[in-house]
XYZ file of N, CA and C in Angstrom:
360
model
N 106.625 90.746 87.571
C 107.254 90.330 88.702
C 106.048 89.787 89.103
N 107.151 88.243 89.560
C 105.949 87.387 90.198
C 107.208 86.761 91.573
N 106.119 86.087 92.524
C 106.607 85.713 93.683
C 106.246 84.236 93.358
N 107.614 82.932 94.155
C 106.039 82.033 93.614
C 106.679 81.433 94.974
N 106.405 80.558 96.087
C 106.042 80.182 96.828
C 106.369 78.926 97.101
N 107.277 77.781 97.646
C 107.061 76.419 97.659
C 107.319 75.794 99.482
N 107.423 74.206 99.503
C 108.008 73.372 100.350
C 107.281 73.141 101.813
N 106.003 74.015 101.426
C 104.709 73.587 102.533
C 104.631 71.831 102.544
N 103.589 71.728 103.953
C 103.304 70.783 103.937
C 102.705 70.187 104.794
N 103.151 68.736 105.477
C 102.225 68.319 106.979
C 103.306 67.651 107.308
N 103.800 67.957 108.628
C 105.132 67.872 109.397
C 104.038 67.908 111.228
N 104.474 66.752 111.907
C 104.379 66.297 113.381
C 104.936 67.502 114.555
N 103.960 67.701 115.011
C 104.545 68.793 115.759
C 106.014 68.227 116.701
N 107.258 69.315 116.444
C 107.666 69.149 116.956
C 109.171 68.955 115.923
N 108.555 68.989 114.715
C 109.370 68.657 113.148
C 109.754 70.204 112.540
N 110.100 69.719 111.581
C 110.398 70.942 110.634
C 110.358 71.099 109.230
N 110.440 71.774 108.879
C 109.408 72.570 108.273
C 110.711 73.860 106.778
N 110.607 73.586 106.121
C 111.595 74.711 105.082
C 111.450 75.767 103.569
N 110.540 76.419 104.127
C 109.146 76.981 102.612
C 110.716 78.031 102.527
N 110.264 77.987 100.921
C 111.181 79.053 100.389
C 110.363 80.176 99.572
N 111.287 80.780 98.287
C 110.355 82.102 97.790
C 111.226 82.551 96.663
N 110.780 82.090 95.583
C 111.453 82.435 94.346
C 111.033 84.172 93.454
N 111.488 84.931 93.621
C 111.104 86.407 92.820
C 111.556 86.176 91.373
N 110.540 86.339 90.407
C 111.266 86.280 88.970
C 110.668 87.568 88.135
N 111.349 87.949 86.968
C 110.224 88.896 86.340
C 110.974 89.968 85.897
N 110.841 91.366 85.487
C 111.934 92.359 85.517
C 112.000 92.975 86.698
N 113.069 92.668 87.175
C 114.098 93.008 88.291
C 115.048 93.633 88.257
N 115.359 95.532 88.846
C 116.603 96.350 88.678
C 117.016 95.898 90.266
N 115.937 95.697 91.448
C 116.648 95.212 92.962
C 115.236 94.545 93.526
N 115.747 94.373 94.645
C 115.105 93.732 95.995
C 115.260 94.009 97.012
N 114.653 95.103 97.978
C 115.033 95.336 99.315
C 114.081 94.527 99.712
N 113.380 95.029 101.309
C 112.747 94.115 102.438
C 112.103 92.766 101.190
N 112.457 91.397 101.945
C 111.686 90.269 101.647
C 111.032 90.089 103.091
N 110.061 89.669 103.268
C 109.502 88.805 104.553
C 108.143 87.350 103.932
N 108.272 86.963 104.867
C 107.361 85.950 105.581
C 105.529 86.213 106.216
N 105.067 85.888 105.781
C 103.641 86.292 106.183
C 102.856 85.551 106.891
N 101.834 84.939 107.585
C 100.842 83.793 107.901
C 99.403 84.507 108.041
N 98.829 83.369 107.615
C 97.140 83.608 108.031
C 96.678 82.346 108.332
N 94.748 82.601 109.014
C 94.835 81.201 109.087
C 93.090 81.685 108.736
N 92.327 80.638 108.099
C 90.792 81.280 108.150
C 90.825 82.446 108.903
N 89.679 83.397 108.880
C 88.800 84.127 109.818
C 90.146 85.384 110.587
N 91.426 84.661 110.185
C 92.500 85.803 111.247
C 92.607 86.775 109.968
N 93.226 87.354 110.077
C 94.495 89.170 109.260
C 96.065 88.009 109.098
N 95.723 88.660 108.273
C 97.680 88.025 107.700
C 98.600 88.584 108.911
N 99.036 87.972 109.207
C 100.683 88.881 110.609
C 102.026 88.619 110.255
N 102.182 88.807 110.260
C 104.009 88.862 109.767
C 104.264 87.893 111.018
N 105.652 87.456 110.024
C 106.229 86.523 110.213
C 107.830 86.096 110.799
N 108.053 87.239 109.525
C 109.768 87.033 109.300
C 110.231 88.323 108.639
N 110.933 89.078 109.084
C 111.616 89.883 107.666
C 112.863 89.683 107.565
N 113.441 90.572 106.485
C 114.847 90.532 105.921
C 115.405 91.540 105.388
N 116.563 92.119 105.679
C 116.473 93.420 104.980
C 117.477 93.151 103.725
N 117.973 93.482 102.468
C 119.024 93.033 101.511
C 120.129 92.976 102.609
N 120.843 93.803 103.859
C 121.722 93.848 104.209
C 122.047 92.288 105.375
N 120.778 91.788 105.197
C 119.986 90.508 106.243
C 120.167 90.860 107.909
N 119.658 91.518 108.070
C 118.659 91.721 109.025
C 117.603 91.435 109.833
N 117.430 91.020 110.416
C 116.108 89.747 110.401
C 115.381 90.903 111.597
N 113.869 90.969 111.563
C 113.161 91.369 112.376
C 112.099 89.819 112.094
N 112.036 88.611 114.015
C 110.284 87.549 114.175
C 109.476 88.741 114.458
N 108.641 87.668 114.625
C 107.370 87.234 115.613
C 107.584 86.771 117.278
N 107.391 88.194 117.873
C 108.001 87.285 119.322
C 107.306 85.734 119.451
N 106.455 85.171 118.523
C 105.958 83.643 118.828
C 106.552 83.205 117.678
N 107.380 83.013 116.973
C 108.391 82.375 116.342
C 109.793 82.207 116.285
N 110.156 83.454 117.637
C 111.644 83.668 118.154
C 112.219 82.470 118.424
N 113.648 82.322 118.168
C 114.382 81.337 118.429
C 113.998 79.858 117.675
N 112.537 79.828 117.132
C 112.390 78.391 116.327
C 112.587 79.233 114.868
N 112.621 79.904 114.739
C 112.104 80.254 113.185
C 113.242 81.245 112.524
N 113.633 80.666 111.437
C 115.043 81.913 110.767
C 114.899 81.580 109.197
N 114.839 83.287 109.160
C 114.942 83.558 107.864
C 116.221 83.912 107.511
N 116.087 83.205 105.947
C 116.494 83.657 105.444
C 117.837 84.377 103.869
N 117.719 84.791 103.259
C 117.893 85.244 101.583
C 119.305 84.750 101.027
N 118.889 84.486 99.895
C 120.086 84.732 98.658
C 119.764 85.329 97.733
N 120.376 86.520 97.416
C 120.390 88.013 96.671
C 120.801 87.382 95.147
N 121.479 86.302 94.633
C 121.955 86.282 93.514
C 120.543 84.936 92.777
N 120.131 84.136 93.885
C 118.815 83.876 93.343
C 117.605 84.692 93.371
N 117.499 85.997 93.889
C 116.294 86.422 94.526
C 115.402 85.460 94.637
N 116.032 85.099 96.718
C 114.830 84.389 96.947
C 115.239 84.755 98.153
N 114.161 83.831 98.898
C 113.357 83.998 100.428
C 113.375 82.787 100.829
N 113.906 82.377 102.358
C 113.639 80.799 102.941
C 113.245 81.481 104.376
N 112.028 80.118 104.710
C 111.856 80.492 105.868
C 111.899 79.120 106.426
N 113.145 78.505 107.446
C 113.161 77.286 108.667
C 112.487 77.699 109.287
N 111.926 76.759 110.044
C 110.633 76.467 110.840
C 111.454 75.475 111.562
N 111.633 75.589 113.288
C 111.563 74.216 113.615
C 111.104 74.485 114.440
N 110.823 73.004 115.643
C 110.055 72.970 116.663
C 108.012 73.451 116.265
N 108.073 72.869 115.803
C 106.707 73.458 115.048
C 105.440 72.789 116.151
N 104.344 73.855 115.862
C 103.798 73.644 116.564
C 102.180 73.629 116.135
N 101.014 73.493 116.660
C 99.490 73.297 116.018
C 99.517 74.362 115.630
N 99.652 75.462 116.563
C 99.566 76.691 116.485
C 100.269 77.460 115.011
N 101.411 77.037 114.889
C 102.119 77.484 113.240
C 101.449 76.999 112.031
N 99.851 76.527 112.356
C 99.147 75.562 110.862
C 98.975 76.920 110.596
N 98.753 77.027 109.201
C 98.621 78.286 108.202
C 99.429 78.356 107.171
N 98.292 79.053 106.396
C 98.828 79.566 104.989
C 100.630 80.885 104.860
N 100.602 80.249 104.146
C 102.433 81.468 104.845
C 102.499 82.000 103.028
N 102.925 83.271 103.458
C 103.381 84.100 102.534
C 104.024 85.119 102.607
N 105.411 84.301 101.104
C 106.058 85.320 101.011
C 105.866 87.112 100.070
N 106.623 87.827 100.467
C 105.953 88.839 99.818
C 107.804 89.763 99.903
N 107.794 90.542 99.103
C 109.055 91.220 98.598
C 108.426 92.500 97.886
N 109.459 93.701 98.722
C 109.733 94.954 97.912
C 110.699 95.311 96.838
N 109.803 95.340 95.564
C 111.078 95.162 94.693
C 111.040 96.548 93.505
N 112.086 96.615 93.214
C 112.232 97.882 91.884
C 112.305 97.150 90.614
N 110.691 97.606 89.715
C 111.209 96.328 88.585
C 112.337 97.922 87.944
N 112.244 98.887 87.844
C 113.029 99.441 87.126
C 113.868 100.451 87.614
N 114.970 101.060 87.611
C 114.897 101.878 88.461
C 114.941 102.974 88.911
N 114.557 103.858 87.341
C 113.612 104.544 88.140
C 111.710 104.913 88.924
N 112.025 103.603 88.636
C 110.386 103.711 89.362
C 110.309 103.537 91.220
N 109.403 103.602 91.625
C 109.613 103.634 92.613
C 109.238 102.231 93.600
N 109.858 101.466 94.459
C 109.545 100.150 95.003
C 107.648 100.018 95.318
N 107.849 98.394 94.749
C 106.521 98.458 95.225
C 106.251 96.476 96.102
N 105.460 96.509 96.736
C 105.519 95.801 97.134
C 104.477 94.590 95.855
N 105.279 93.288 96.321
C 104.797 91.446 96.152
C 104.678 90.781 96.632
N 102.745 90.199 96.050
C 103.318 88.944 97.237
C 102.897 87.321 96.606
N 103.369 86.850 97.327
C 103.849 84.742 96.442
C 101.889 84.739 96.828
N 101.775 83.700 95.830
C 100.665 83.118 96.582
C 100.618 82.373 97.180
N 101.467 82.148 97.909
C 101.462 81.429 98.918
C 100.977 79.695 99.452
N 101.838 79.112 100.159
C 102.206 77.940 100.552
C 100.991 77.171 102.195
N 100.676 76.308 102.275
C 100.189 76.176 103.045
C 100.972 74.587 104.201
N 100.689 75.191 105.486
C 101.521 74.502 106.594
C 100.995 74.321 107.741
N 100.254 73.044 107.836
C 99.357 71.950 108.821
C 100.754 71.488 109.567
N 100.022 71.747 110.936
C 101.614 70.715 111.765
C 100.298 70.071 113.104
N 100.577 68.887 112.527
C 99.938 68.095 113.582
C 99.710 67.721 114.549
N 99.083 67.397 115.637
C 99.374 67.610 117.332
C 99.842 65.712 117.604
């Protein structure tokens, strides 16, 4: 199972950016999916998660600005980021809880990260 994140880049404060993540490989089912971010010297922090039934959860710092969504047919999760602030600058990682075979337990996988830089 592999997660491929894309869509990061440089944007001015107040701007928008959309990052995407696609899951590939041997997949029976995908449960929760999410986005986390990390800056150098700090712990990775939750940004948003979404269940298979599209129930979303957000960090307080991004509520009202970011929107997480998923496309189960494409095995993809997205993060639409609006009204970006310099403090949103980080490497953004996607993750997914995947069952590769029906009789095996769910395992969490991580993408390689995509860098988002917000200039002031």
